[in-house]
Amino acid sequence: MRKKNIILGLFLLVFLLVVIVSLLPFNKKRDSYIVNVELNNTPNHFRVSLMNWDTQQDVTKEFIGESSIDISFTGSVSDLSFFYLEFYEILEDEKRIIPHLSKIFYIGNEEVTIQGEIDSINVSTDSKTQNVLEQWYSESKHIKDPLRDVKMKLFEDYKKGAFESTSYKNNLVIYRDLVAQEKNAVAKFISKHPDSETAAYLLYRFYERLPMDTVRKLYDILGKTIRQNKYNDPIEIYLTTKVLELGDYWYDFTAFNIEGDSLLLSELEQSANKYMLLVFARRGCMPCENSISELKTIYEKHHEELEIVSYYQDISASDLKVKAEINEIEWTYLGSTESDYRSLRAYDVDGVPKFVLISPERKITYSWKKGYERGLLLEKLDNYFKYSRH
């Protein structure tokens, strides 16, 4: 009888321990995320914005006359998500903004706190994925900081059109060297964390910049981790989709027009029996915007034999229509609300703008490297149509 009582007592003790542990806060699964921002010595007028990169939804809070802030952003996600936190100082007299803090988070329904000065912060969180990401930032800081600085210098020269200047050429050499260092560093980091979802996310961010053999190797190293991750599909498509070459038949895909009507590229009546210049672009891409005036000239000169089709990914039909109207576009504007990774890979689009010339027989006739250089596109098309008529 005594033995039974001891067993029963032990059973009740274990049961109580299980109940107590289940009620402890760290064992409860959160149903929302919290991003706390605690900053000191803030400028007189500033703005803080948190964007969910996956949904493109953002929340912005503005402050005037406060020397410090203590705010929280809350919400809910169904899966680990990529967030982008930005902090801007607003200068009213000069009518411009100065970016200060720019921070990436990769979290689920978890809590993250950043504290410190506007240009020097500390991050605290129990998120395993974010802690691995913070480790990556720490290990790559010696590359990322100078890379950011040289990008700004190149951007300033780009705005001035100073492509032949000594500073632009020197900074371009530095930039390319730093990019090569960053590629090597991220490949090593991913291979060291094969069980981390953050590593899967980093491969998603870098796969188009890495050599194909490296991507395939890292994809195999991550194995089950990445195959269960939402970023798996674009990488798998990248590895398995054939890149079109000159003379290959085009890749037809579905998109919507400025009225929101879904259609196939091959259903564009105005492009029948014409050459098609397929322009891949994105919102916020300055070279894409700079190319529009030259595309207008091309359209005026060659519209009888050439139809231009601009294709924007990650855009709504209403935003696409506004963009076409603001730029007073006469040619076709198409878009998709998500990235169509298969069409991007088929046309070898690893950056925008990207220009692909397609013949009336719907074969790839010419494909420019990514980017835009004023006058080059017009010159090539003028020469092409000049000689193709003979």
Short mmCIF file of C-alpha atoms in Angstrom, two decimals:
data_model
loop_
_atom_site.label_atom_id
_atom_site.label_comp_id
_atom_site.label_asym_id
_atom_site.label_seq_id
_atom_site.Cartn_x
_atom_site.Cartn_y
_atom_site.Cartn_z
CA MET A 1 0.00 0.00 0.00
CA ARG A 2 2.84 2.31 0.91
CA LYS A 3 4.54 1.59 -2.42
CA LYS A 4 1.37 2.52 -4.29
CA ASN A 5 1.14 5.79 -2.38
CA ILE A 6 4.73 6.63 -3.25
CA ILE A 7 4.10 5.92 -6.95
CA LEU A 8 0.89 7.96 -6.87
CA GLY A 9 2.73 10.81 -5.14
CA LEU A 10 5.49 10.77 -7.74
CA PHE A 11 2.92 10.73 -10.51
CA LEU A 12 1.15 13.79 -9.04
CA LEU A 13 4.48 15.58 -8.60
CA VAL A 14 5.45 14.99 -12.26
CA PHE A 15 1.99 16.12 -13.36
CA LEU A 16 2.27 19.34 -11.35
CA LEU A 17 5.73 20.05 -12.75
CA VAL A 18 4.44 19.61 -16.32
CA VAL A 19 1.55 22.00 -15.62
CA ILE A 20 3.84 24.60 -14.03
CA VAL A 21 6.38 24.45 -16.87
CA SER A 22 3.61 24.78 -19.47
CA LEU A 23 2.44 27.98 -17.77
CA LEU A 24 5.85 29.64 -17.70
CA PRO A 25 6.13 32.68 -20.04
CA PHE A 26 9.08 31.35 -22.05
CA ASN A 27 7.08 28.30 -23.00
CA LYS A 28 4.17 30.22 -24.42
CA LYS A 29 4.12 30.72 -28.16
CA ARG A 30 3.64 34.33 -29.13
CA ASP A 31 0.89 35.25 -31.56
CA SER A 32 2.42 38.61 -32.53
CA TYR A 33 5.77 40.30 -33.02
CA ILE A 34 7.04 43.34 -31.13
CA VAL A 35 9.87 45.57 -32.36
CA ASN A 36 10.87 47.97 -29.58
CA VAL A 37 12.86 51.07 -30.51
CA GLU A 38 14.61 52.95 -27.68
CA LEU A 39 16.92 55.69 -29.00
CA ASN A 40 18.67 58.65 -27.34
CA ASN A 41 19.94 61.98 -28.69
CA THR A 42 17.54 61.99 -31.61
CA PRO A 43 17.28 65.00 -33.97
CA ASN A 44 14.51 67.56 -33.65
CA HIS A 45 12.40 66.14 -36.49
CA PHE A 46 12.66 62.49 -37.37
CA ARG A 47 10.74 59.58 -38.82
CA VAL A 48 10.88 55.86 -38.01
CA SER A 49 9.47 53.29 -40.43
CA LEU A 50 9.13 49.50 -40.20
CA MET A 51 8.34 47.57 -43.37
CA ASN A 52 7.43 43.91 -43.78
CA TRP A 53 9.46 43.19 -46.91
CA ASP A 54 7.35 40.17 -47.85
CA THR A 55 4.04 42.07 -47.87
CA GLN A 56 5.45 45.56 -48.60
CA GLN A 57 3.31 46.87 -45.73
CA ASP A 58 4.90 49.53 -43.59
CA VAL A 59 4.12 51.59 -40.49
CA THR A 60 5.67 55.05 -40.09
CA LYS A 61 5.85 57.17 -36.96
CA GLU A 62 7.00 60.80 -36.95
CA PHE A 63 8.37 62.84 -34.04
CA ILE A 64 9.07 66.55 -33.58
CA GLY A 65 10.93 68.17 -30.70
CA GLU A 66 11.82 64.99 -28.82
CA SER A 67 15.38 64.16 -27.78
CA SER A 68 14.67 60.46 -27.27
CA ILE A 69 12.04 57.91 -28.26
CA ASP A 70 10.61 54.73 -26.79
CA ILE A 71 8.12 53.17 -29.19
CA SER A 72 6.97 49.73 -30.30
CA PHE A 73 5.79 48.28 -33.59
CA THR A 74 3.45 45.31 -33.30
CA GLY A 75 1.76 42.95 -35.70
CA SER A 76 1.42 39.32 -36.64
CA VAL A 77 3.02 37.07 -39.27
CA SER A 78 2.29 33.49 -40.26
CA ASP A 79 5.93 32.64 -40.90
CA LEU A 80 9.42 34.00 -40.40
CA SER A 81 9.50 37.34 -42.19
CA PHE A 82 12.01 39.90 -43.34
CA PHE A 83 11.54 43.38 -41.80
CA TYR A 84 13.32 46.58 -42.73
CA LEU A 85 13.62 49.34 -40.11
CA GLU A 86 14.60 52.83 -41.28
CA PHE A 87 15.27 56.05 -39.42
CA TYR A 88 15.33 59.45 -41.20
CA GLU A 89 16.19 62.93 -40.03
CA ILE A 90 14.02 65.58 -41.70
CA LEU A 91 15.55 68.98 -42.50
CA GLU A 92 12.65 71.33 -43.15
CA ASP A 93 14.68 74.34 -44.34
CA GLU A 94 16.59 72.33 -46.93
CA LYS A 95 13.58 70.16 -47.77
CA ARG A 96 15.52 66.93 -47.62
CA ILE A 97 15.90 63.86 -45.46
CA ILE A 98 19.05 62.24 -44.08
CA PRO A 99 19.02 58.45 -43.57
CA HIS A 100 20.55 57.35 -40.28
CA LEU A 101 19.50 53.93 -39.07
CA SER A 102 18.83 51.07 -41.47
CA LYS A 103 18.30 47.67 -39.89
CA ILE A 104 17.19 44.27 -41.17
CA PHE A 105 15.29 41.79 -39.00
CA TYR A 106 14.40 38.19 -39.80
CA ILE A 107 11.86 37.18 -37.18
CA GLY A 108 8.54 35.47 -36.62
CA ASN A 109 6.09 36.35 -33.85
CA GLU A 110 8.94 37.28 -31.53
CA GLU A 111 10.22 40.29 -29.60
CA VAL A 112 13.20 42.39 -30.66
CA THR A 113 14.56 45.48 -28.92
CA ILE A 114 17.08 47.97 -30.29
CA GLN A 115 18.68 50.52 -27.96
CA GLY A 116 21.30 53.22 -28.19
CA GLU A 117 22.12 56.25 -30.34
CA ILE A 118 20.67 56.75 -33.80
CA ASP A 119 23.90 55.65 -35.51
CA SER A 120 25.04 53.12 -32.93
CA ILE A 121 22.60 50.50 -31.64
CA ASN A 122 22.47 47.23 -29.76
CA VAL A 123 20.00 44.47 -30.57
CA SER A 124 18.57 42.11 -27.95
CA THR A 125 16.25 39.22 -28.78
CA ASP A 126 15.57 35.55 -28.09
CA SER A 127 15.09 34.94 -31.82
CA LYS A 128 17.53 32.27 -33.00
CA THR A 129 17.25 33.39 -36.62
CA GLN A 130 17.92 37.04 -35.78
CA ASN A 131 20.87 36.16 -33.55
CA VAL A 132 22.48 34.25 -36.42
CA LEU A 133 21.80 37.26 -38.66
CA GLU A 134 23.45 39.55 -36.09
CA GLN A 135 26.44 37.21 -36.10
CA TRP A 136 26.65 37.59 -39.89
CA TYR A 137 26.56 41.38 -39.57
CA SER A 138 29.32 41.27 -36.97
CA GLU A 139 31.56 39.01 -39.07
CA SER A 140 30.99 40.98 -42.29
CA LYS A 141 31.13 44.51 -40.82
CA HIS A 142 34.68 45.04 -42.09
CA ILE A 143 33.32 44.50 -45.63
CA LYS A 144 29.82 45.97 -45.40
CA ASP A 145 30.79 49.35 -43.97
CA PRO A 146 33.34 50.27 -46.68
CA LEU A 147 31.05 48.71 -49.31
CA ARG A 148 28.21 51.01 -48.23
CA ASP A 149 30.53 54.03 -48.35
CA VAL A 150 31.88 53.31 -51.82
CA LYS A 151 28.34 52.70 -53.11
CA MET A 152 27.40 56.22 -51.99
CA LYS A 153 30.43 57.68 -53.76
CA LEU A 154 29.60 55.81 -56.98
CA PHE A 155 25.99 56.96 -56.70
CA GLU A 156 27.03 60.60 -56.40
CA ASP A 157 29.24 60.31 -59.51
CA TYR A 158 26.44 58.47 -61.30
CA LYS A 159 24.02 61.35 -60.67
CA LYS A 160 26.58 63.75 -62.13
CA GLY A 161 27.18 61.51 -65.15
CA ALA A 162 30.89 61.43 -64.24
CA PHE A 163 31.55 57.93 -65.59
CA GLU A 164 34.95 58.86 -67.01
CA SER A 165 36.23 60.59 -63.88
CA THR A 166 39.23 59.18 -62.03
CA SER A 167 37.27 58.96 -58.78
CA TYR A 168 34.49 56.95 -60.40
CA LYS A 169 36.92 54.48 -61.99
CA ASN A 170 38.96 54.07 -58.78
CA ASN A 171 35.86 53.57 -56.66
CA LEU A 172 34.53 51.06 -59.17
CA VAL A 173 37.69 48.95 -58.71
CA ILE A 174 37.29 49.15 -54.92
CA TYR A 175 33.59 48.29 -55.18
CA ARG A 176 34.22 45.18 -57.29
CA ASP A 177 36.92 43.96 -54.89
CA LEU A 178 34.61 44.42 -51.88
CA VAL A 179 31.74 42.64 -53.66
CA ALA A 180 34.04 39.68 -54.34
CA GLN A 181 35.02 39.63 -50.64
CA GLU A 182 31.37 39.75 -49.59
CA LYS A 183 30.49 36.81 -51.86
CA ASN A 184 33.27 34.68 -50.37
CA ALA A 185 32.31 35.68 -46.83
CA VAL A 186 28.60 34.87 -47.19
CA ALA A 187 29.34 31.51 -48.84
CA LYS A 188 31.58 30.52 -45.92
CA PHE A 189 29.03 31.76 -43.37
CA ILE A 190 26.15 29.81 -44.93
CA SER A 191 28.20 26.61 -45.03
CA LYS A 192 28.95 27.02 -41.29
CA HIS A 193 25.22 27.20 -40.40
CA PRO A 194 23.51 24.41 -42.40
CA ASP A 195 20.67 24.05 -39.88
CA SER A 196 19.83 27.73 -39.63
CA GLU A 197 16.84 29.27 -41.39
CA THR A 198 18.84 32.50 -41.44
CA ALA A 199 21.41 30.77 -43.66
CA ALA A 200 18.56 29.78 -46.00
CA TYR A 201 17.45 33.40 -46.04
CA LEU A 202 20.99 34.64 -46.77
CA LEU A 203 21.30 32.23 -49.69
CA TYR A 204 18.03 33.68 -51.03
CA ARG A 205 19.47 37.20 -50.75
CA PHE A 206 22.76 36.32 -52.47
CA TYR A 207 22.07 33.43 -54.85
CA GLU A 208 21.93 35.58 -58.00
CA ARG A 209 25.30 37.13 -57.17
CA LEU A 210 27.14 33.86 -56.50
CA PRO A 211 28.59 31.46 -59.10
CA MET A 212 26.16 28.71 -60.11
CA ASP A 213 28.41 25.94 -58.75
CA THR A 214 28.59 27.73 -55.38
CA VAL A 215 24.80 28.14 -55.21
CA ARG A 216 24.28 24.46 -56.02
CA LYS A 217 26.80 23.40 -53.37
CA LEU A 218 25.26 25.62 -50.68
CA TYR A 219 21.76 24.51 -51.64
CA ASP A 220 22.82 20.88 -51.12
CA ILE A 221 24.54 21.73 -47.81
CA LEU A 222 21.38 23.37 -46.44
CA GLY A 223 19.32 20.42 -47.64
CA LYS A 224 16.17 19.93 -45.57
CA THR A 225 16.53 23.34 -43.90
CA ILE A 226 16.06 25.26 -47.12
CA ARG A 227 13.59 22.87 -48.73
CA GLN A 228 11.19 23.60 -45.87
CA ASN A 229 11.85 27.35 -46.12
CA LYS A 230 9.62 29.74 -48.08
CA TYR A 231 12.67 31.03 -49.98
CA ASN A 232 13.33 27.62 -51.51
CA ASP A 233 11.29 28.01 -54.72
CA PRO A 234 13.18 30.90 -56.36
CA ILE A 235 16.52 29.18 -55.73
CA GLU A 236 15.28 25.85 -57.07
CA ILE A 237 13.89 27.63 -60.15
CA TYR A 238 17.25 29.39 -60.55
CA LEU A 239 19.06 26.05 -60.54
CA THR A 240 16.67 24.21 -62.88
CA THR A 241 15.43 26.80 -65.41
CA LYS A 242 17.25 27.09 -68.74
CA VAL A 243 18.62 30.55 -69.50
CA LEU A 244 17.66 31.66 -73.01
CA GLU A 245 20.46 32.29 -75.46
CA LEU A 246 20.58 34.12 -78.79
CA GLY A 247 18.43 32.29 -81.32
CA ASP A 248 16.32 30.51 -78.69
CA TYR A 249 12.55 30.76 -78.84
CA TRP A 250 11.21 33.22 -76.27
CA TYR A 251 9.62 32.39 -72.92
CA ASP A 252 5.97 33.40 -72.83
CA PHE A 253 4.55 34.46 -69.47
CA THR A 254 1.41 35.89 -67.88
CA ALA A 255 1.13 39.43 -66.52
CA PHE A 256 -1.51 42.15 -66.15
CA ASN A 257 -1.88 45.43 -68.02
CA ILE A 258 -2.64 48.89 -66.60
CA GLU A 259 -6.34 48.00 -66.49
CA GLY A 260 -5.62 44.94 -64.36
CA ASP A 261 -6.50 42.44 -67.11
CA SER A 262 -4.42 39.26 -67.08
CA LEU A 263 -2.88 38.21 -70.39
CA LEU A 264 -0.05 36.31 -71.99
CA LEU A 265 2.82 38.15 -73.57
CA SER A 266 1.90 36.44 -76.85
CA GLU A 267 -1.60 37.98 -76.68
CA LEU A 268 -0.39 41.54 -77.22
CA GLU A 269 -2.04 42.37 -80.52
CA GLN A 270 -0.04 45.56 -81.06
CA SER A 271 3.20 43.56 -81.06
CA ALA A 272 2.11 41.06 -83.75
CA ASN A 273 4.60 40.87 -86.65
CA LYS A 274 6.87 43.38 -84.92
CA TYR A 275 10.10 43.20 -83.01
CA MET A 276 9.60 43.44 -79.26
CA LEU A 277 11.92 45.21 -76.86
CA LEU A 278 11.19 43.59 -73.49
CA VAL A 279 12.25 45.90 -70.64
CA PHE A 280 12.50 44.44 -67.14
CA ALA A 281 12.20 47.15 -64.49
CA ARG A 282 11.29 47.78 -60.84
CA ARG A 283 9.80 50.60 -58.82
CA GLY A 284 12.39 52.84 -57.21
CA CYS A 285 15.07 51.87 -59.77
CA MET A 286 16.75 55.14 -60.80
CA PRO A 287 18.48 53.71 -63.91
CA CYS A 288 15.08 52.33 -64.99
CA GLU A 289 13.56 55.81 -64.67
CA ASN A 290 16.53 57.42 -66.43
CA SER A 291 16.08 55.10 -69.42
CA ILE A 292 12.47 56.21 -70.08
CA SER A 293 13.38 59.34 -72.06
CA GLU A 294 15.61 57.27 -74.36
CA LEU A 295 12.90 54.64 -74.73
CA LYS A 296 10.54 57.41 -75.84
CA THR A 297 13.00 58.40 -78.56
CA ILE A 298 13.34 54.77 -79.63
CA TYR A 299 9.57 54.40 -79.75
CA GLU A 300 9.17 57.53 -81.89
CA LYS A 301 11.83 56.38 -84.36
CA HIS A 302 11.00 52.68 -84.60
CA HIS A 303 7.37 52.15 -83.50
CA GLU A 304 6.36 50.88 -86.95
CA GLU A 305 8.70 47.92 -86.60
CA LEU A 306 9.20 47.71 -82.85
CA GLU A 307 6.88 47.40 -79.85
CA ILE A 308 8.27 48.22 -76.41
CA VAL A 309 6.96 46.22 -73.44
CA SER A 310 7.98 47.37 -69.95
CA TYR A 311 7.50 44.68 -67.30
CA TYR A 312 7.42 45.65 -63.61
CA GLN A 313 7.47 42.99 -60.92
CA ASP A 314 6.08 43.40 -57.40
CA ILE A 315 3.60 46.14 -58.33
CA SER A 316 -0.18 46.59 -58.22
CA ALA A 317 -2.25 47.34 -61.33
CA SER A 318 -3.21 50.76 -59.93
CA ASP A 319 0.44 51.70 -59.24
CA LEU A 320 1.40 50.44 -62.70
CA LYS A 321 -1.26 52.66 -64.28
CA VAL A 322 -0.13 55.71 -62.31
CA LYS A 323 3.48 55.09 -63.35
CA ALA A 324 2.49 54.85 -67.03
CA GLU A 325 0.37 58.02 -66.83
CA ILE A 326 2.99 60.08 -64.98
CA ASN A 327 5.62 59.17 -67.56
CA GLU A 328 3.14 59.66 -70.44
CA ILE A 329 3.94 56.25 -71.86
CA GLU A 330 2.56 55.22 -75.26
CA TRP A 331 3.88 51.68 -75.29
CA THR A 332 2.74 48.64 -73.29
CA TYR A 333 3.15 48.48 -69.52
CA LEU A 334 2.77 45.09 -67.82
CA GLY A 335 3.16 44.04 -64.22
CA SER A 336 2.83 41.29 -61.61
CA THR A 337 2.15 41.53 -57.89
CA GLU A 338 4.92 39.02 -57.13
CA SER A 339 8.29 38.20 -58.59
CA ASP A 340 7.95 35.71 -61.46
CA TYR A 341 11.21 33.92 -60.77
CA ARG A 342 10.92 31.59 -63.76
CA SER A 343 10.62 34.38 -66.35
CA LEU A 344 13.37 36.38 -64.64
CA ARG A 345 15.67 33.37 -64.76
CA ALA A 346 14.74 32.47 -68.34
CA TYR A 347 15.72 35.96 -69.49
CA ASP A 348 18.76 36.01 -67.17
CA VAL A 349 17.52 39.03 -65.20
CA ASP A 350 19.77 39.41 -62.17
CA GLY A 351 19.41 43.18 -62.10
CA VAL A 352 17.39 45.95 -63.70
CA PRO A 353 16.91 47.51 -66.10
CA LYS A 354 17.40 44.61 -68.47
CA PHE A 355 16.66 44.89 -72.20
CA VAL A 356 15.89 41.90 -74.44
CA LEU A 357 15.17 42.23 -78.18
CA ILE A 358 12.80 39.60 -79.59
CA SER A 359 12.24 39.05 -83.32
CA PRO A 360 8.82 38.82 -85.05
CA GLU A 361 9.45 35.04 -85.13
CA ARG A 362 9.71 35.29 -81.34
CA LYS A 363 13.35 34.38 -81.05
CA ILE A 364 15.93 36.08 -78.84
CA THR A 365 17.81 38.47 -81.12
CA TYR A 366 19.79 40.49 -78.61
CA SER A 367 20.14 40.71 -74.84
CA TRP A 368 21.85 43.61 -73.08
CA LYS A 369 23.62 43.23 -69.79
CA LYS A 370 21.79 44.70 -66.81
CA GLY A 371 21.99 48.41 -66.23
CA TYR A 372 21.58 51.52 -68.33
CA GLU A 373 24.08 53.77 -70.08
CA ARG A 374 22.66 56.83 -71.80
CA GLY A 375 22.64 56.61 -75.61
CA LEU A 376 23.90 53.04 -75.90
CA LEU A 377 20.47 51.42 -76.31
CA LEU A 378 19.39 53.86 -79.03
CA GLU A 379 22.68 53.47 -80.89
CA LYS A 380 22.47 49.68 -80.91
CA LEU A 381 18.85 49.62 -82.11
CA ASP A 382 19.51 52.25 -84.78
CA ASN A 383 22.39 50.18 -86.11
CA TYR A 384 20.43 46.94 -85.84
CA PHE A 385 17.44 48.14 -87.82
CA LYS A 386 19.67 49.96 -90.30
CA TYR A 387 21.49 46.76 -91.24
CA SER A 388 18.48 44.45 -90.91
CA ARG A 389 16.69 46.39 -93.67
CA HIS A 390 19.46 45.64 -96.16
#
